[in-house]
Amino acid sequence: MQHLISLEDMDRDRLLTLLDRAQQFAELDARAAQPDSLAGVHVVNLFFEPSTRTRLSFEIAAHRLGADVVNFDAERSSTLKGETLADTFRTVEAMGAQLFIVRHGDSGACELLSELAGSGTHIVNAGEGRNAHPTQGLLDMLTIRQFSALPFEQLSVAIIGDIRHSRVARSDLHALRALGCRDIRVCAPDALLPDAGELHGYRVIDVTDDALRNADVVMTLRLQRERMEDGLVDSLEGYYAGYGIDQRRLSLAKPDAFVMHPGPMNRGVEIESAVADGPRSAILRQVANGVAVRMAVMEALVEHCN
Ligand code: ASP
């Protein structure tokens, strides 16, 4: 594995190896001695879209493994003078950076960079268009494994909300499938469902209450208005009434079900604060697991070349 672009072609064994390693990092106290697997490696955070959790957790993960980290600020870069993504990448690669953490609005941007990259350079997709967000998919699987007593094969997972524009949902769906999950329910207003071809193998359920009934895992997603044509959602109040996860709805799921959200959350739109901050929320664990998963991914990529 030289690059991590998508989970689409990642098989169960590879996923489990990464999750096992991430679990070790999750259990390792951040103040204890860390492996220096990235010592001497220059990591560049090449973000062309906003980010809080992903960028900071990659940065913390890289520091924990002994890397040098540089953050690229697209807003103050030659991108504003018209420099292409490819030229920006070649420029930073020529400076000696080896590991590129890339977030970009265009589907295909990471694939393009992986084709340009030299043999000792690694590209990690940190969220690309609506296409894929593989490290989010991995951290979500790690979180499910930690919170759930059941194996993936026996889980009922309900994914609620703006699946159409969600790279998180796409990566989660690939990973859940590869790990053997059979009962995957998707629920969204019609305008926020992916095209029919993408829904093959999932249960599309129209009514949120029905999608939640006896679910083990409830995943809700942000309304991604930055990627949405105008008019797809009539009103935020109406959306919340139809698809928001509140305490009443959550009570329809299994008693030990838990709720996930990739963040950033719109409280009162996708999720009620009492749920987001409540005892059945796994949201901050997802954030914490982001560091562990990104350590495992970067270590695996760099080890591949040694
Ligand atoms: N942070 C996630 C992403 O970048 C989810 C979101 O923005 O809604 O895709």
PDB file of N, CA, C and O in Angstrom, residues 144 156-160 208 211-221 243 245 249-250 252-254 257-261 271 275 280 282-283 286:
ATOM      1  N   ILE A 144     -17.145   1.550  15.984  1.00  0.00           N
ATOM      2  CA  ILE A 144     -18.204   0.529  16.055  1.00  0.00           C
ATOM      3  C   ILE A 144     -17.672  -0.706  16.778  1.00  0.00           C
ATOM      4  O   ILE A 144     -18.324  -1.274  17.656  1.00  0.00           O
ATOM      5  N   SER A 156     -27.013  -4.286  12.771  1.00  0.00           N
ATOM      6  CA  SER A 156     -27.929  -3.507  11.931  1.00  0.00           C
ATOM      7  C   SER A 156     -27.506  -2.048  12.048  1.00  0.00           C
ATOM      8  O   SER A 156     -27.492  -1.483  13.140  1.00  0.00           O
ATOM      9  N   VAL A 157     -27.133  -1.478  10.902  1.00  0.00           N
ATOM     10  CA  VAL A 157     -26.607  -0.111  10.905  1.00  0.00           C
ATOM     11  C   VAL A 157     -27.556   0.779  10.114  1.00  0.00           C
ATOM     12  O   VAL A 157     -27.889   0.467   8.963  1.00  0.00           O
ATOM     13  N   ALA A 158     -27.995   1.868  10.729  1.00  0.00           N
ATOM     14  CA  ALA A 158     -28.871   2.826  10.040  1.00  0.00           C
ATOM     15  C   ALA A 158     -28.078   4.088   9.733  1.00  0.00           C
ATOM     16  O   ALA A 158     -27.510   4.700  10.647  1.00  0.00           O
ATOM     17  N   ILE A 159     -28.031   4.446   8.459  1.00  0.00           N
ATOM     18  CA  ILE A 159     -27.333   5.677   8.051  1.00  0.00           C
ATOM     19  C   ILE A 159     -28.398   6.678   7.615  1.00  0.00           C
ATOM     20  O   ILE A 159     -29.162   6.414   6.677  1.00  0.00           O
ATOM     21  N   ILE A 160     -28.459   7.801   8.327  1.00  0.00           N
ATOM     22  CA  ILE A 160     -29.560   8.744   8.132  1.00  0.00           C
ATOM     23  C   ILE A 160     -29.007  10.081   7.654  1.00  0.00           C
ATOM     24  O   ILE A 160     -28.063  10.605   8.259  1.00  0.00           O
ATOM     25  N   THR A 208     -37.778   7.643   8.864  1.00  0.00           N
ATOM     26  CA  THR A 208     -36.650   7.548   9.806  1.00  0.00           C
ATOM     27  C   THR A 208     -36.970   6.603  10.968  1.00  0.00           C
ATOM     28  O   THR A 208     -36.129   5.789  11.370  1.00  0.00           O
ATOM     29  N   ALA A 211     -36.362   3.151   9.940  1.00  0.00           N
ATOM     30  CA  ALA A 211     -34.935   2.845   9.736  1.00  0.00           C
ATOM     31  C   ALA A 211     -34.242   2.614  11.078  1.00  0.00           C
ATOM     32  O   ALA A 211     -33.294   1.824  11.177  1.00  0.00           O
ATOM     33  N   LEU A 212     -34.715   3.297  12.112  1.00  0.00           N
ATOM     34  CA  LEU A 212     -34.047   3.197  13.418  1.00  0.00           C
ATOM     35  C   LEU A 212     -34.496   1.980  14.232  1.00  0.00           C
ATOM     36  O   LEU A 212     -33.783   1.555  15.147  1.00  0.00           O
ATOM     37  N   ARG A 213     -35.660   1.448  13.899  1.00  0.00           N
ATOM     38  CA  ARG A 213     -36.223   0.386  14.730  1.00  0.00           C
ATOM     39  C   ARG A 213     -35.256  -0.804  14.855  1.00  0.00           C
ATOM     40  O   ARG A 213     -34.815  -1.357  13.862  1.00  0.00           O
ATOM     41  N   ASN A 214     -34.864  -1.081  16.114  1.00  0.00           N
ATOM     42  CA  ASN A 214     -33.951  -2.196  16.425  1.00  0.00           C
ATOM     43  C   ASN A 214     -32.562  -2.096  15.789  1.00  0.00           C
ATOM     44  O   ASN A 214     -31.871  -3.107  15.656  1.00  0.00           O
ATOM     45  N   ALA A 215     -32.169  -0.888  15.413  1.00  0.00           N
ATOM     46  CA  ALA A 215     -30.801  -0.734  14.886  1.00  0.00           C
ATOM     47  C   ALA A 215     -29.809  -0.812  16.040  1.00  0.00           C
ATOM     48  O   ALA A 215     -30.119  -0.464  17.184  1.00  0.00           O
ATOM     49  N   ASP A 216     -28.603  -1.282  15.720  1.00  0.00           N
ATOM     50  CA  ASP A 216     -27.522  -1.312  16.716  1.00  0.00           C
ATOM     51  C   ASP A 216     -26.686  -0.038  16.653  1.00  0.00           C
ATOM     52  O   ASP A 216     -26.110   0.389  17.642  1.00  0.00           O
ATOM     53  N   VAL A 217     -26.571   0.492  15.438  1.00  0.00           N
ATOM     54  CA  VAL A 217     -25.721   1.665  15.222  1.00  0.00           C
ATOM     55  C   VAL A 217     -26.526   2.686  14.434  1.00  0.00           C
ATOM     56  O   VAL A 217     -27.154   2.343  13.427  1.00  0.00           O
ATOM     57  N   VAL A 218     -26.513   3.928  14.894  1.00  0.00           N
ATOM     58  CA  VAL A 218     -27.197   5.004  14.183  1.00  0.00           C
ATOM     59  C   VAL A 218     -26.136   6.009  13.745  1.00  0.00           C
ATOM     60  O   VAL A 218     -25.449   6.602  14.576  1.00  0.00           O
ATOM     61  N   MET A 219     -25.989   6.137  12.436  1.00  0.00           N
ATOM     62  CA  MET A 219     -25.028   7.111  11.913  1.00  0.00           C
ATOM     63  C   MET A 219     -25.811   8.246  11.292  1.00  0.00           C
ATOM     64  O   MET A 219     -26.653   8.013  10.419  1.00  0.00           O
ATOM     65  N   THR A 220     -25.542   9.459  11.748  1.00  0.00           N
ATOM     66  CA  THR A 220     -26.201  10.590  11.113  1.00  0.00           C
ATOM     67  C   THR A 220     -25.145  11.460  10.450  1.00  0.00           C
ATOM     68  O   THR A 220     -23.975  11.394  10.804  1.00  0.00           O
ATOM     69  N   LEU A 221     -25.548  12.217   9.451  1.00  0.00           N
ATOM     70  CA  LEU A 221     -24.595  12.944   8.608  1.00  0.00           C
ATOM     71  C   LEU A 221     -24.958  14.421   8.543  1.00  0.00           C
ATOM     72  O   LEU A 221     -26.134  14.772   8.653  1.00  0.00           O
ATOM     73  N   TYR A 243     -35.902  13.988   9.790  1.00  0.00           N
ATOM     74  CA  TYR A 243     -34.686  13.158   9.810  1.00  0.00           C
ATOM     75  C   TYR A 243     -33.764  13.407  11.000  1.00  0.00           C
ATOM     76  O   TYR A 243     -32.754  12.709  11.157  1.00  0.00           O
ATOM     77  N   ILE A 245     -32.105  13.281  14.589  1.00  0.00           N
ATOM     78  CA  ILE A 245     -32.042  12.212  15.601  1.00  0.00           C
ATOM     79  C   ILE A 245     -32.239  12.864  16.973  1.00  0.00           C
ATOM     80  O   ILE A 245     -31.386  13.615  17.459  1.00  0.00           O
ATOM     81  N   ARG A 249     -36.653   9.360  18.877  1.00  0.00           N
ATOM     82  CA  ARG A 249     -36.284   8.462  17.768  1.00  0.00           C
ATOM     83  C   ARG A 249     -35.255   7.435  18.226  1.00  0.00           C
ATOM     84  O   ARG A 249     -35.335   6.257  17.870  1.00  0.00           O
ATOM     85  N   LEU A 250     -34.277   7.902  18.999  1.00  0.00           N
ATOM     86  CA  LEU A 250     -33.225   6.985  19.422  1.00  0.00           C
ATOM     87  C   LEU A 250     -33.798   5.852  20.269  1.00  0.00           C
ATOM     88  O   LEU A 250     -33.282   4.719  20.242  1.00  0.00           O
ATOM     89  N   LEU A 252     -36.203   4.127  19.671  1.00  0.00           N
ATOM     90  CA  LEU A 252     -36.695   3.052  18.800  1.00  0.00           C
ATOM     91  C   LEU A 252     -35.586   2.035  18.466  1.00  0.00           C
ATOM     92  O   LEU A 252     -35.862   0.901  18.082  1.00  0.00           O
ATOM     93  N   ALA A 253     -34.349   2.504  18.569  1.00  0.00           N
ATOM     94  CA  ALA A 253     -33.221   1.601  18.279  1.00  0.00           C
ATOM     95  C   ALA A 253     -33.032   0.652  19.461  1.00  0.00           C
ATOM     96  O   ALA A 253     -33.728   0.760  20.472  1.00  0.00           O
ATOM     97  N   LYS A 254     -32.096  -0.290  19.333  1.00  0.00           N
ATOM     98  CA  LYS A 254     -31.865  -1.233  20.446  1.00  0.00           C
ATOM     99  C   LYS A 254     -31.432  -0.457  21.699  1.00  0.00           C
ATOM    100  O   LYS A 254     -30.831   0.616  21.582  1.00  0.00           O
ATOM    101  N   ALA A 257     -27.963   0.704  21.587  1.00  0.00           N
ATOM    102  CA  ALA A 257     -27.512   1.337  20.331  1.00  0.00           C
ATOM    103  C   ALA A 257     -26.783   2.645  20.656  1.00  0.00           C
ATOM    104  O   ALA A 257     -27.037   3.267  21.683  1.00  0.00           O
ATOM    105  N   PHE A 258     -25.910   3.036  19.760  1.00  0.00           N
ATOM    106  CA  PHE A 258     -25.172   4.287  19.961  1.00  0.00           C
ATOM    107  C   PHE A 258     -25.224   5.124  18.679  1.00  0.00           C
ATOM    108  O   PHE A 258     -25.555   4.611  17.602  1.00  0.00           O
ATOM    109  N   VAL A 259     -24.914   6.404  18.846  1.00  0.00           N
ATOM    110  CA  VAL A 259     -25.076   7.358  17.738  1.00  0.00           C
ATOM    111  C   VAL A 259     -23.724   7.911  17.322  1.00  0.00           C
ATOM    112  O   VAL A 259     -22.899   8.265  18.172  1.00  0.00           O
ATOM    113  N   MET A 260     -23.543   7.983  15.999  1.00  0.00           N
ATOM    114  CA  MET A 260     -22.294   8.526  15.460  1.00  0.00           C
ATOM    115  C   MET A 260     -22.606   9.711  14.541  1.00  0.00           C
ATOM    116  O   MET A 260     -23.667   9.764  13.916  1.00  0.00           O
ATOM    117  N   HIS A 261     -21.668  10.630  14.479  1.00  0.00           N
ATOM    118  CA  HIS A 261     -21.765  11.763  13.546  1.00  0.00           C
ATOM    119  C   HIS A 261     -20.327  12.145  13.217  1.00  0.00           C
ATOM    120  O   HIS A 261     -19.512  12.276  14.118  1.00  0.00           O
ATOM    121  N   ILE A 271     -29.210  16.549  14.574  1.00  0.00           N
ATOM    122  CA  ILE A 271     -29.135  15.843  15.853  1.00  0.00           C
ATOM    123  C   ILE A 271     -29.534  16.783  16.976  1.00  0.00           C
ATOM    124  O   ILE A 271     -29.209  17.981  16.937  1.00  0.00           O
ATOM    125  N   VAL A 275     -28.956  14.247  22.538  1.00  0.00           N
ATOM    126  CA  VAL A 275     -28.414  12.994  21.993  1.00  0.00           C
ATOM    127  C   VAL A 275     -26.906  13.143  21.750  1.00  0.00           C
ATOM    128  O   VAL A 275     -26.103  12.291  22.142  1.00  0.00           O
ATOM    129  N   ARG A 280     -25.360   7.934  25.027  1.00  0.00           N
ATOM    130  CA  ARG A 280     -25.284   7.001  23.893  1.00  0.00           C
ATOM    131  C   ARG A 280     -24.579   7.612  22.685  1.00  0.00           C
ATOM    132  O   ARG A 280     -24.648   7.091  21.584  1.00  0.00           O
ATOM    133  N   ALA A 282     -21.345   8.407  20.533  1.00  0.00           N
ATOM    134  CA  ALA A 282     -19.966   7.926  20.319  1.00  0.00           C
ATOM    135  C   ALA A 282     -19.135   8.995  19.611  1.00  0.00           C
ATOM    136  O   ALA A 282     -18.039   8.718  19.123  1.00  0.00           O
ATOM    137  N   ILE A 283     -19.659  10.208  19.563  1.00  0.00           N
ATOM    138  CA  ILE A 283     -19.069  11.219  18.674  1.00  0.00           C
ATOM    139  C   ILE A 283     -17.653  11.627  19.098  1.00  0.00           C
ATOM    140  O   ILE A 283     -16.750  11.721  18.261  1.00  0.00           O
ATOM    141  N   GLN A 286     -15.250   8.924  18.280  1.00  0.00           N
ATOM    142  CA  GLN A 286     -14.848   8.959  16.859  1.00  0.00           C
ATOM    143  C   GLN A 286     -13.662   9.916  16.684  1.00  0.00           C
ATOM    144  O   GLN A 286     -12.698   9.603  15.984  1.00  0.00           O
TER     145      GLN A 286
END
